[in-house]
Coordinates of N, CA and C in Angstrom, one line a residue:
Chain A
X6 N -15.1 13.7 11.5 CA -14.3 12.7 10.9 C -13.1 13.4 10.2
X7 N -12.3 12.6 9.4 CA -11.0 13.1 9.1 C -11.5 13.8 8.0
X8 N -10.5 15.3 7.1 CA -11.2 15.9 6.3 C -9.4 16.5 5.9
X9 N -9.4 17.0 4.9 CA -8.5 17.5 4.4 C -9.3 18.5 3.7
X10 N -9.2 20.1 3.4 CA -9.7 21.3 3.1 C -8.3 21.8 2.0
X11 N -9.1 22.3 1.2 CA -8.0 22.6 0.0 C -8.8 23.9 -0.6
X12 N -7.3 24.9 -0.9 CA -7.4 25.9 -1.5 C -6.4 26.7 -2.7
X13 N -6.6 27.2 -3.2 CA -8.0 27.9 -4.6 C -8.3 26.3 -4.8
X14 N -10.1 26.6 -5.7 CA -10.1 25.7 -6.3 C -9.9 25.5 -7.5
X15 N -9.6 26.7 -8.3 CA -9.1 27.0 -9.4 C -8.1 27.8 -9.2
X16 N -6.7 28.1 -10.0 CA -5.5 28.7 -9.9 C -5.4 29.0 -11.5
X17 N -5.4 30.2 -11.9 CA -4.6 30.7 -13.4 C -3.4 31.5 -13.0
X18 N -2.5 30.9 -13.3 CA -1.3 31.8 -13.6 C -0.5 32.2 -14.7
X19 N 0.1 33.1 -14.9 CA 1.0 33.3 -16.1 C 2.1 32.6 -16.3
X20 N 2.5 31.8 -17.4 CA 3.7 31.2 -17.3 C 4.8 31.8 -16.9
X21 N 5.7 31.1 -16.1 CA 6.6 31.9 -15.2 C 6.7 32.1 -13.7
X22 N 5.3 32.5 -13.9 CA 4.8 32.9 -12.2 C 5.1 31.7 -11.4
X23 N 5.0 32.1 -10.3 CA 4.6 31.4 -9.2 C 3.2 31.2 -8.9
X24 N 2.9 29.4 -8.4 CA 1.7 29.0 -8.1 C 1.5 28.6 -6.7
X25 N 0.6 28.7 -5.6 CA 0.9 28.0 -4.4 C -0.6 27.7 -3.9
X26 N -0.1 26.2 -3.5 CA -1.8 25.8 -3.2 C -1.7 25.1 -1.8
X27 N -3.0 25.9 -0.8 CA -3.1 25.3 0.6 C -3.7 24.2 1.1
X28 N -3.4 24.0 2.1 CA -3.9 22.6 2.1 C -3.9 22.6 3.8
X29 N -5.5 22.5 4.8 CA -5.4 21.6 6.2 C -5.9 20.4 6.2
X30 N -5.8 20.2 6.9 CA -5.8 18.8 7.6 C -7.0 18.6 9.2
X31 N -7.9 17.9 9.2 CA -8.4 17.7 10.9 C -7.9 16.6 11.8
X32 N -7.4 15.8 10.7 CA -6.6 14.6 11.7 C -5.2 14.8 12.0
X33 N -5.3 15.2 13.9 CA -4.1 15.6 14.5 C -2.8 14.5 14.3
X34 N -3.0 13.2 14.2 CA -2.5 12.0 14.2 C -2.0 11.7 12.7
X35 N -2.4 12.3 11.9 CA -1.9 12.3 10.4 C 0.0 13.0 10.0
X36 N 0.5 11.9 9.6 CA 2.0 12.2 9.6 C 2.7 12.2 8.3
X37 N 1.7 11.9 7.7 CA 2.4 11.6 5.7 C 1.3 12.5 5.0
X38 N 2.0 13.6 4.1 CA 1.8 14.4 3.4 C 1.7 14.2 1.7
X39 N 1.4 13.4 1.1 CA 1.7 13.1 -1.0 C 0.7 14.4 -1.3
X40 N 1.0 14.8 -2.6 CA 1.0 15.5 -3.1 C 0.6 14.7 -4.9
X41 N -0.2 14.8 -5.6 CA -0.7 14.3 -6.5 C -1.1 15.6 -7.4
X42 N -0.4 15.2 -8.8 CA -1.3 16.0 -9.4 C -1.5 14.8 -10.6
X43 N -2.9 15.5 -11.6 CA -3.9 14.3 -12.0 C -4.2 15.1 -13.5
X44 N -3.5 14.4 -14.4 CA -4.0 15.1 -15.9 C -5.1 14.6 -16.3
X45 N -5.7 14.7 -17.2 CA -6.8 14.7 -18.0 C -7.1 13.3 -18.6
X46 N -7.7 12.2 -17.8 CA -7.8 10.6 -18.4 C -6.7 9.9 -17.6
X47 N -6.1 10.6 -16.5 CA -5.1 9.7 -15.6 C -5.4 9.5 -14.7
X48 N -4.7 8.5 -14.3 CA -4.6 8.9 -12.7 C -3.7 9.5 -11.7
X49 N -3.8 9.8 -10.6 CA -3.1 10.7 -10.1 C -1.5 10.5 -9.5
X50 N -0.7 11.6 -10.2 CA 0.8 10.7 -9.9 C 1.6 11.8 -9.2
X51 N 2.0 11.0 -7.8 CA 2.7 11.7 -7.1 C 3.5 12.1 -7.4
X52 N 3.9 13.8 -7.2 CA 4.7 14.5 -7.1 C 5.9 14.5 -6.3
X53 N 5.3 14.5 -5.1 CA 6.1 15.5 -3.9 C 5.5 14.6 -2.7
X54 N 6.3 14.5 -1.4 CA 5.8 14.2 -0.4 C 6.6 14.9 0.8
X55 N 5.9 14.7 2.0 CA 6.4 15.6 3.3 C 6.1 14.6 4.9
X56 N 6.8 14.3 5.1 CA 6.7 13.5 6.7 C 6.7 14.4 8.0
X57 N 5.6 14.3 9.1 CA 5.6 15.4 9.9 C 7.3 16.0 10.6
X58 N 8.4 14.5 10.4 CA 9.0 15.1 11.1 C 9.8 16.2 10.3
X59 N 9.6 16.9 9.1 CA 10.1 17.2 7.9 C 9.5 18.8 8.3
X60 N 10.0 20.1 8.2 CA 9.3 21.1 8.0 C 8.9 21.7 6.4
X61 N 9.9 21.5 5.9 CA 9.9 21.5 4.1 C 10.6 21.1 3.1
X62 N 10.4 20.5 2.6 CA 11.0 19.9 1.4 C 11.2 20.7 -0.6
X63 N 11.9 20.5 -0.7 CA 11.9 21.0 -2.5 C 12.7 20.1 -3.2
X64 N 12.1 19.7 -4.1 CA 12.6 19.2 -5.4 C 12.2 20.0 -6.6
X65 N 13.5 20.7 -7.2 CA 13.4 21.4 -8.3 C 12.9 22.8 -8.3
X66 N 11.5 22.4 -9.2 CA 10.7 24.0 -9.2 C 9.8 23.4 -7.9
X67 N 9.6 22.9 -7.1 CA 8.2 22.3 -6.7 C 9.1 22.2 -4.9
X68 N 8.0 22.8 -4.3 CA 8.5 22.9 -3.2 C 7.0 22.5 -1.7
X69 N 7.0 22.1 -0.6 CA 5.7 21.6 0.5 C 6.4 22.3 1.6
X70 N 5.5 23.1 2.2 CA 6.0 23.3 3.6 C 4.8 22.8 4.4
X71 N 5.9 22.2 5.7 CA 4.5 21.8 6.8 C 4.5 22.7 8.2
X72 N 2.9 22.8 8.6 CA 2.8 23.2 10.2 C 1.9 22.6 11.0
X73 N 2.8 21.6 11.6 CA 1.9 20.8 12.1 C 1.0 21.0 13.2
X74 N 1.6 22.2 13.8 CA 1.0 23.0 14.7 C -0.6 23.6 14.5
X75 N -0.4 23.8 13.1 CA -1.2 24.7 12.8 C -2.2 23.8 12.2
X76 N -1.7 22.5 11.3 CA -2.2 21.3 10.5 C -2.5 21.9 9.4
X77 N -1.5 22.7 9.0 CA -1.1 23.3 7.4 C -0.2 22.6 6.5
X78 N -0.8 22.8 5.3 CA 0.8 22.5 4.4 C 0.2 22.7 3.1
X79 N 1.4 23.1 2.3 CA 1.2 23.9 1.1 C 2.1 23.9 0.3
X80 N 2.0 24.0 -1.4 CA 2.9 23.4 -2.5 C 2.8 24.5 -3.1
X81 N 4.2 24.5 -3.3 CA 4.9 26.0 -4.1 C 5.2 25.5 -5.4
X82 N 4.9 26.2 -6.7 CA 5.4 25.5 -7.9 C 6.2 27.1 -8.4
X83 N 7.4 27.0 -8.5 CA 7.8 28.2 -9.0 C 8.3 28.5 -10.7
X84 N 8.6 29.7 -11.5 CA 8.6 29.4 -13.0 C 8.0 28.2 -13.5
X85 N 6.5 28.4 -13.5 CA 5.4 27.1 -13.8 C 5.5 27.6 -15.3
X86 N 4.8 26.4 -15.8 CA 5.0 26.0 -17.0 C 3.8 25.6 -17.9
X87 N 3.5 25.7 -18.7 CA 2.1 25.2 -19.5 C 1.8 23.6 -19.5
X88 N 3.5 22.6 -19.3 CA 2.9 21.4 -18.9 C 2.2 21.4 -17.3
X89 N 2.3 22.2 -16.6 CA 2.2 22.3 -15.1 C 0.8 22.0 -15.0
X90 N -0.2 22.7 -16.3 CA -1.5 22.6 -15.6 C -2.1 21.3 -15.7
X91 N -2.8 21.2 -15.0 CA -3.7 20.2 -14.4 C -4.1 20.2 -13.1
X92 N -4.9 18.7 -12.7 CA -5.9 19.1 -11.7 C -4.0 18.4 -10.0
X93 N -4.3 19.3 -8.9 CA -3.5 19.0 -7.8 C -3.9 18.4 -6.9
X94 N -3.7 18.1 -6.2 CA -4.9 17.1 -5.0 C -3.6 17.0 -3.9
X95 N -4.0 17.8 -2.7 CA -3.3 17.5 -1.7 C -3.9 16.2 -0.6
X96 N -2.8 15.3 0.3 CA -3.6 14.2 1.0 C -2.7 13.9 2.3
X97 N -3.7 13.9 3.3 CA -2.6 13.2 4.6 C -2.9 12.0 4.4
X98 N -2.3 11.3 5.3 CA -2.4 10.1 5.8 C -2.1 9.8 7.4
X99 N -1.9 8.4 8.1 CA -1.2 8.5 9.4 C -0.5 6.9 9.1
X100 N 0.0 6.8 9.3 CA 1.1 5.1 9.5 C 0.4 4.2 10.3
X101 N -0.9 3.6 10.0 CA -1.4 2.6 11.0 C -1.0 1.2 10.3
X102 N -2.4 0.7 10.7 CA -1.7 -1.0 10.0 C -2.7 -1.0 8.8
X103 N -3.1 0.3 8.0 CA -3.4 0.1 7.0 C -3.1 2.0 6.2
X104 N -3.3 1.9 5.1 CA -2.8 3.3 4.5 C -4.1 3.8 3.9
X105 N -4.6 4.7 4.5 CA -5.6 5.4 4.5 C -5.4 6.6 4.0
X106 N -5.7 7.2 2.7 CA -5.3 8.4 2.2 C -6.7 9.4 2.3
X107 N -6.6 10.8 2.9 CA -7.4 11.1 2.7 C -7.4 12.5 1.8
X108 N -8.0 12.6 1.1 CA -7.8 13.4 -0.5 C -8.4 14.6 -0.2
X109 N -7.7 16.2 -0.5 CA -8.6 17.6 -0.6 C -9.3 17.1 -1.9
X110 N -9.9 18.0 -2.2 CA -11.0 18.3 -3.8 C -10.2 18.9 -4.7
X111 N -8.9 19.1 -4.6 CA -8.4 19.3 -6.0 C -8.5 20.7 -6.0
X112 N -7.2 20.8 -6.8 CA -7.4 22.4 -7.6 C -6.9 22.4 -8.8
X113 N -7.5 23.3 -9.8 CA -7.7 22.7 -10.8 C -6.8 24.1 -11.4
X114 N -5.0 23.6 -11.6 CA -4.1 24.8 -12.5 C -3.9 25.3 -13.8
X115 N -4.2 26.6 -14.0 CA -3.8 26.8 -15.5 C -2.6 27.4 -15.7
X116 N -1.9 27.7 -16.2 CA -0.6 27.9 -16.5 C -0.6 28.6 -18.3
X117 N -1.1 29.9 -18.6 CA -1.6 30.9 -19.5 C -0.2 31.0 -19.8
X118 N 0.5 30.4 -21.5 CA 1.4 31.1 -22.2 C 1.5 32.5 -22.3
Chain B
X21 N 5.3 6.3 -15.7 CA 4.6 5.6 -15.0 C 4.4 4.7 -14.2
X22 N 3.6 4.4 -13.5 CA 3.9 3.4 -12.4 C 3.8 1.9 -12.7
X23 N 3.6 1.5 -13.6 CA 4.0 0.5 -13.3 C 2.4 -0.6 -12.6
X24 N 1.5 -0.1 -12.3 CA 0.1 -0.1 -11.8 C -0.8 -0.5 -13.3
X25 N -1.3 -0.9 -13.4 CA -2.1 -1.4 -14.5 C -3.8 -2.0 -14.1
X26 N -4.8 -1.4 -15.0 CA -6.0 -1.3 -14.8 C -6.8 -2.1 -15.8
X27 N -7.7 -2.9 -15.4 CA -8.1 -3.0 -17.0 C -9.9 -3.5 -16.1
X28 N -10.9 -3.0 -17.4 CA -10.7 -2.1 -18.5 C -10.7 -1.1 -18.0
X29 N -10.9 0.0 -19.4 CA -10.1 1.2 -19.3 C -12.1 2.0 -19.4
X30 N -13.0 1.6 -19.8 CA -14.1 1.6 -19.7 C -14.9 0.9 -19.5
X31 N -15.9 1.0 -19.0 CA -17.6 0.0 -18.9 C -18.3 0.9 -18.5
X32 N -19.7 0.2 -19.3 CA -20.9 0.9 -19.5 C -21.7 -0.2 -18.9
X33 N -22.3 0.0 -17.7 CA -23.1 -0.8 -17.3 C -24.8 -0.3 -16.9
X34 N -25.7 -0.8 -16.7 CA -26.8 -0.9 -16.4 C -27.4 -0.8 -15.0
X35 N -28.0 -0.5 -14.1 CA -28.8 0.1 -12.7 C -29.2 -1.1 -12.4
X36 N -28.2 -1.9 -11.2 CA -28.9 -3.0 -10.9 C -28.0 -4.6 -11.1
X37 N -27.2 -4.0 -12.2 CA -25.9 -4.8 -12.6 C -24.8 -5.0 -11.8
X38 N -23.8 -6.2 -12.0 CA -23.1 -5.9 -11.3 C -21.5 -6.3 -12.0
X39 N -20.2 -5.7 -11.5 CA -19.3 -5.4 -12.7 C -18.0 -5.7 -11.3
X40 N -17.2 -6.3 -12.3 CA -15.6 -6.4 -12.1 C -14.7 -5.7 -12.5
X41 N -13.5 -4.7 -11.7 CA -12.6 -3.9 -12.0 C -11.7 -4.9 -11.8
X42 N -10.7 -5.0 -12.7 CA -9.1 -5.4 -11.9 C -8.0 -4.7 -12.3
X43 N -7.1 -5.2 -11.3 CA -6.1 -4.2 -10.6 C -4.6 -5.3 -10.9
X44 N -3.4 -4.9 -11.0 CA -2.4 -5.5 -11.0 C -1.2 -4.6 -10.6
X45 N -0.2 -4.7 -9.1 CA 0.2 -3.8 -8.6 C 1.5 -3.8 -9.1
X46 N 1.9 -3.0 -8.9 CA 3.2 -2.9 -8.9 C 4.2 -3.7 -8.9
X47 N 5.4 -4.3 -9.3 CA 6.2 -5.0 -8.8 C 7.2 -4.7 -7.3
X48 N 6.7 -5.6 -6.4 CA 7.5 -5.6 -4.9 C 6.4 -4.9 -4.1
X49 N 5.2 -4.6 -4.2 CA 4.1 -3.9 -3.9 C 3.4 -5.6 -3.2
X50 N 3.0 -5.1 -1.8 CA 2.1 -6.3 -1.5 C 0.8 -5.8 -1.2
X51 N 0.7 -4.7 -1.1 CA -0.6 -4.1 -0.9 C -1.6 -3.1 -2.4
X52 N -2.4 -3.2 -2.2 CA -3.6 -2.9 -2.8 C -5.0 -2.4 -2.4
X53 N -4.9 -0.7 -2.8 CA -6.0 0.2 -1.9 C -6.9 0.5 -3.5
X54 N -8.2 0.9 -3.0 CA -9.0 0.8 -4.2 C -10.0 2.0 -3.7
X55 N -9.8 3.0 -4.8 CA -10.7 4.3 -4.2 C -11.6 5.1 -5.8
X56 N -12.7 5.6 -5.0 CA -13.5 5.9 -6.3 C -13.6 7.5 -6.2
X57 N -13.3 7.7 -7.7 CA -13.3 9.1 -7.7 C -14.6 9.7 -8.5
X58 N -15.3 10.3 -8.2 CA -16.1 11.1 -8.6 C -15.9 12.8 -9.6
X59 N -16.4 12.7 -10.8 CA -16.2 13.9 -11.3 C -16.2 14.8 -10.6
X60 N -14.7 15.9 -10.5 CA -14.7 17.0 -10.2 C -14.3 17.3 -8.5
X61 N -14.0 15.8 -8.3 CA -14.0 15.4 -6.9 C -12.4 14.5 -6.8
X62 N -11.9 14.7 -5.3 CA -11.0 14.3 -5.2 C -11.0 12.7 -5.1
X63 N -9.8 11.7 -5.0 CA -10.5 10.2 -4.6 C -11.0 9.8 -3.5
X64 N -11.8 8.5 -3.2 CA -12.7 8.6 -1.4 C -11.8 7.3 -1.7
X65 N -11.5 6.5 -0.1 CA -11.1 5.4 0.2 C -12.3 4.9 -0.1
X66 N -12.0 3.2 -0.7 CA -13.0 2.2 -0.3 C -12.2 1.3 0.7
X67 N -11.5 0.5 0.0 CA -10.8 0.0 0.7 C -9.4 -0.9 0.6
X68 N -8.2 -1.2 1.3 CA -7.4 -1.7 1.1 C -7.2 -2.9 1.7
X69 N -6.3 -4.0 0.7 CA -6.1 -5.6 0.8 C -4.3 -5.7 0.9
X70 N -4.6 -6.3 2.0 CA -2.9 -6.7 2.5 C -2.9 -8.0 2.6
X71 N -2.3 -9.2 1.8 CA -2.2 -10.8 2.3 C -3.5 -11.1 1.8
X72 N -4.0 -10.7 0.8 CA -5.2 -11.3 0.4 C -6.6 -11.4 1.2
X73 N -6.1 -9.8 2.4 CA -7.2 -9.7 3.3 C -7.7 -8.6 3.5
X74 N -9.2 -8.3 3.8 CA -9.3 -6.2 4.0 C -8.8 -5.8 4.8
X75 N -8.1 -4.8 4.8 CA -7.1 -4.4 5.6 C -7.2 -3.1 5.9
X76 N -8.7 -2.6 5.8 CA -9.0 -1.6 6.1 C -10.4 -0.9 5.2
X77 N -11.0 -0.6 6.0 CA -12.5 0.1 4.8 C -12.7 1.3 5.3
X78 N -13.2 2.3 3.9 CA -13.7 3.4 3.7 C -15.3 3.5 4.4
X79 N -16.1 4.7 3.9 CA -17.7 4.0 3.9 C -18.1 3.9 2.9
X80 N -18.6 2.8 2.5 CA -18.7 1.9 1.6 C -19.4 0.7 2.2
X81 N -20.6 0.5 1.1 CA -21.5 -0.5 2.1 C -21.0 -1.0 0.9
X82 N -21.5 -2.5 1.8 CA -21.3 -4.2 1.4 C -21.1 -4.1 0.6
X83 N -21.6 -3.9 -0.9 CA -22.0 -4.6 -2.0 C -20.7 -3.6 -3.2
X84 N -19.9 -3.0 -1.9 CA -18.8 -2.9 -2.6 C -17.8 -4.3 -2.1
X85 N -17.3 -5.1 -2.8 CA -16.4 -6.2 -2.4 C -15.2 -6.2 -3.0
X86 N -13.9 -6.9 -2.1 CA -12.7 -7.2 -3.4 C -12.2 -8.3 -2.9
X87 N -11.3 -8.4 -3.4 CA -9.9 -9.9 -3.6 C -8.6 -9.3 -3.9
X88 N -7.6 -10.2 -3.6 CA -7.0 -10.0 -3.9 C -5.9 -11.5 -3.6
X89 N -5.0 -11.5 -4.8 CA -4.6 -12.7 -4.9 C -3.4 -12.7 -4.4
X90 N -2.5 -14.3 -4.8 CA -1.3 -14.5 -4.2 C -0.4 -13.8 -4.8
X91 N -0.7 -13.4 -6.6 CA 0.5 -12.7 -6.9 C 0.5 -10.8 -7.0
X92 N -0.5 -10.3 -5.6 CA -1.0 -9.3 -5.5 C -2.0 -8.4 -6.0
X93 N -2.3 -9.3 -7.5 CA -3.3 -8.6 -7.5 C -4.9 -8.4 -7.3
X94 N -5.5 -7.9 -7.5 CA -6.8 -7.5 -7.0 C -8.0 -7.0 -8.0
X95 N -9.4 -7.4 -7.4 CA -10.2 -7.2 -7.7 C -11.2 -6.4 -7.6
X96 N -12.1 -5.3 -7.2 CA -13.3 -4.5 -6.9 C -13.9 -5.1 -7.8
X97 N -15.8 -5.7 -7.0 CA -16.7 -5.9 -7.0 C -17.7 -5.0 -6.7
X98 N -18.8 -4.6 -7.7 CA -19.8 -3.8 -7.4 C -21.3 -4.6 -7.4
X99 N -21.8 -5.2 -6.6 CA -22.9 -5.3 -7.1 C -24.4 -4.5 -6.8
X100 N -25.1 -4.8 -7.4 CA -26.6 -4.2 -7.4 C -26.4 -2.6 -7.8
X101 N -25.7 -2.2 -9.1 CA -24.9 -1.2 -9.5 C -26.0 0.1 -9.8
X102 N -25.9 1.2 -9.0 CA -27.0 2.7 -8.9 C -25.8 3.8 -9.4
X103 N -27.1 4.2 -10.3 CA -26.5 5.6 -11.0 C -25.2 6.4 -10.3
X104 N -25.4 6.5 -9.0 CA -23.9 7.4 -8.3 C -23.0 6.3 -8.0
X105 N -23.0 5.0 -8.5 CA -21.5 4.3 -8.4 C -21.1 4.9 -9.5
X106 N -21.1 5.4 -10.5 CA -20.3 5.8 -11.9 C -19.5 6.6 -11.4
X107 N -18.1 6.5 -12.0 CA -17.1 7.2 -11.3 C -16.0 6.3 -11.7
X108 N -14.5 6.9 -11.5 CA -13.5 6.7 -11.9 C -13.2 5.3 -11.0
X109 N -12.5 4.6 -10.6 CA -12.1 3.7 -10.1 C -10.6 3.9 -9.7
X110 N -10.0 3.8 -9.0 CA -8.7 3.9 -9.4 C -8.0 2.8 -7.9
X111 N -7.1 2.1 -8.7 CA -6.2 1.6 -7.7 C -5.0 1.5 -7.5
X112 N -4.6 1.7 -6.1 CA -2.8 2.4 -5.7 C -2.0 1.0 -5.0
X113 N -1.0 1.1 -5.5 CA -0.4 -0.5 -4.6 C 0.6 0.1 -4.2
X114 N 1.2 -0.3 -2.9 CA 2.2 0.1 -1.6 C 2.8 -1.1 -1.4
X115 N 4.1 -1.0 -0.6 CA 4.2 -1.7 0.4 C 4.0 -1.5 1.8
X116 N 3.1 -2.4 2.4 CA 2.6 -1.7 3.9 C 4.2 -1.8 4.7
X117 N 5.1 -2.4 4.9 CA 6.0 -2.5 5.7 C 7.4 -1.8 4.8
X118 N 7.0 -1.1 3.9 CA 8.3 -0.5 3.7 C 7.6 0.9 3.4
X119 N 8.3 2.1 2.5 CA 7.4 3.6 2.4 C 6.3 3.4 2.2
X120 N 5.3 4.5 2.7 CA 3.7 4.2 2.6 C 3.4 5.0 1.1
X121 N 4.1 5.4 0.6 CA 3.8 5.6 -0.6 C 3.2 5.0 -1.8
X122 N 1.7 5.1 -2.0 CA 1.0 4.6 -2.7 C 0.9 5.4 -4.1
X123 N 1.1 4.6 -5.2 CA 0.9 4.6 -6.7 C 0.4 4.1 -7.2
X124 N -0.8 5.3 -7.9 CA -1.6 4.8 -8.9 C -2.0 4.6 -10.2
X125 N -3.1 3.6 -10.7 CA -2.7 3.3 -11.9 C -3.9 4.3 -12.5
X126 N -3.8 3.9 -14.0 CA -5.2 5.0 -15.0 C -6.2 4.9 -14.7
X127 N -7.0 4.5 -13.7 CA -8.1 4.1 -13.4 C -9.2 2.7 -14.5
X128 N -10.0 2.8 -14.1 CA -11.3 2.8 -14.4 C -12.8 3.3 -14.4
X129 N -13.0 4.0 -15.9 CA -14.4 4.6 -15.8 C -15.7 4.0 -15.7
X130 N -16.1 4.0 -15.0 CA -17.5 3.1 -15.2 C -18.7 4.2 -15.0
X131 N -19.9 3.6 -16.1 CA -21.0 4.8 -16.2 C -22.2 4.0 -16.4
X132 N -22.7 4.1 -15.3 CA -24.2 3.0 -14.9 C -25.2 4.0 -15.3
X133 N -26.0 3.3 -16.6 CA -26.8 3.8 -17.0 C -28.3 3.3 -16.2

């Protein structure tokens, strides 16, 4: 069935650093990419998103590259920040006649002053 | 924030019970997807309502049910309520015919004792 695989599932980094988290996919037919990260008693609010016909996108510090080839894609957070941490949740989707998100397990960022 | 609104924001229910979430989407949002998240876990589809119709299901047996009305919003239904329904609740409203971009609101905790 459809699956989305997510990696670290924990991430500490030093403030400043660079953070990057992977993300595949099993559904070949999946064309929308969101990007969610989820604080503590929230719910999850999109960040970032990526359309297959899109190789990569960046807004800001926060950047997604895709391979659709490969059914990769992965989120760069660069000079992260101590608001940055919390839990990330990468998700495909495909454009049918209903919106079907299917969710990795999260990785859960620290962001060490 | 989105604009997505949940209520309540807790319930404590009993093994066997059965309980009402409601959902109110977004403004210009005609759709409404409703997914349960599990501690430590990313969200699973249940299911989504387009035109006050399902418009798509997770796996999720029966006695997961919803609604949803004329002025979009919506309901999840649990009945005959077992210890592993407890979990976050959370629901995302879209428009199916314009970006598939779904936004969610703070959920709902529910913890069946």
């Amino acid at each position: 069935g459809e699956n989305v695989e997510q990696h670290p599932s924990t991430l500490s980094v030093q403030e400043g650093d660079s953070a990057v988290i992977k993300c595949t996919y099993s559904d070949s037919a999946s064309n929308y990419f969101p990007w969610y990260k989820q604080e503590l008693g929230k719910g999850p609010q999109l960040i970032i998103d990526i359309r297959s016909n899109v190789g990569e996108k960046k807004d800001q510090r926060i950047a997604v590259t895709l391979n659709k080839t490969a059914k990769h894609f992965s989120l760069h957070i660069t000079e992260t920040q101590p608001e940055d941490s919390a839990v990330y949740f990468c998700a495909a989707s495909r454009k049918t006649s209903y919106d079907k998100v299917i969710f990795g397990p999260g990785t859960s960022l620290s962001v060490i002053p | 924030e989105t604009g997505v609104t949940q209520s309540p924001t807790h319930l404590i229910k009993t093994r066997g019970q059965q309980v009402t979430l409601r959902c109110s989407s977004q403004s210009g949002h005609n759709t409404v997807s409703w997914y349960q998240q599990a501690l430590g876990q990313g969200p699973q589809f249940i299911f989504q309502y387009y035109r006050e119709e399902e418009n798509g299901r997770g796996n999720f047996p029966p006695r997961f049910s919803g609604l949803q009305f004329p002025n979009y919003s919506s309901e999840l239904n649990v009945n005959a309520l077992e210890l592993d329904d407890s979990a976050l609740y959370l629901c995302a409203s879209s428009s199916l015919l314009g970006p598939d971009t779904q936004y969610f609101g703070p959920g709902t905790r529910l913890t069946v004792l």
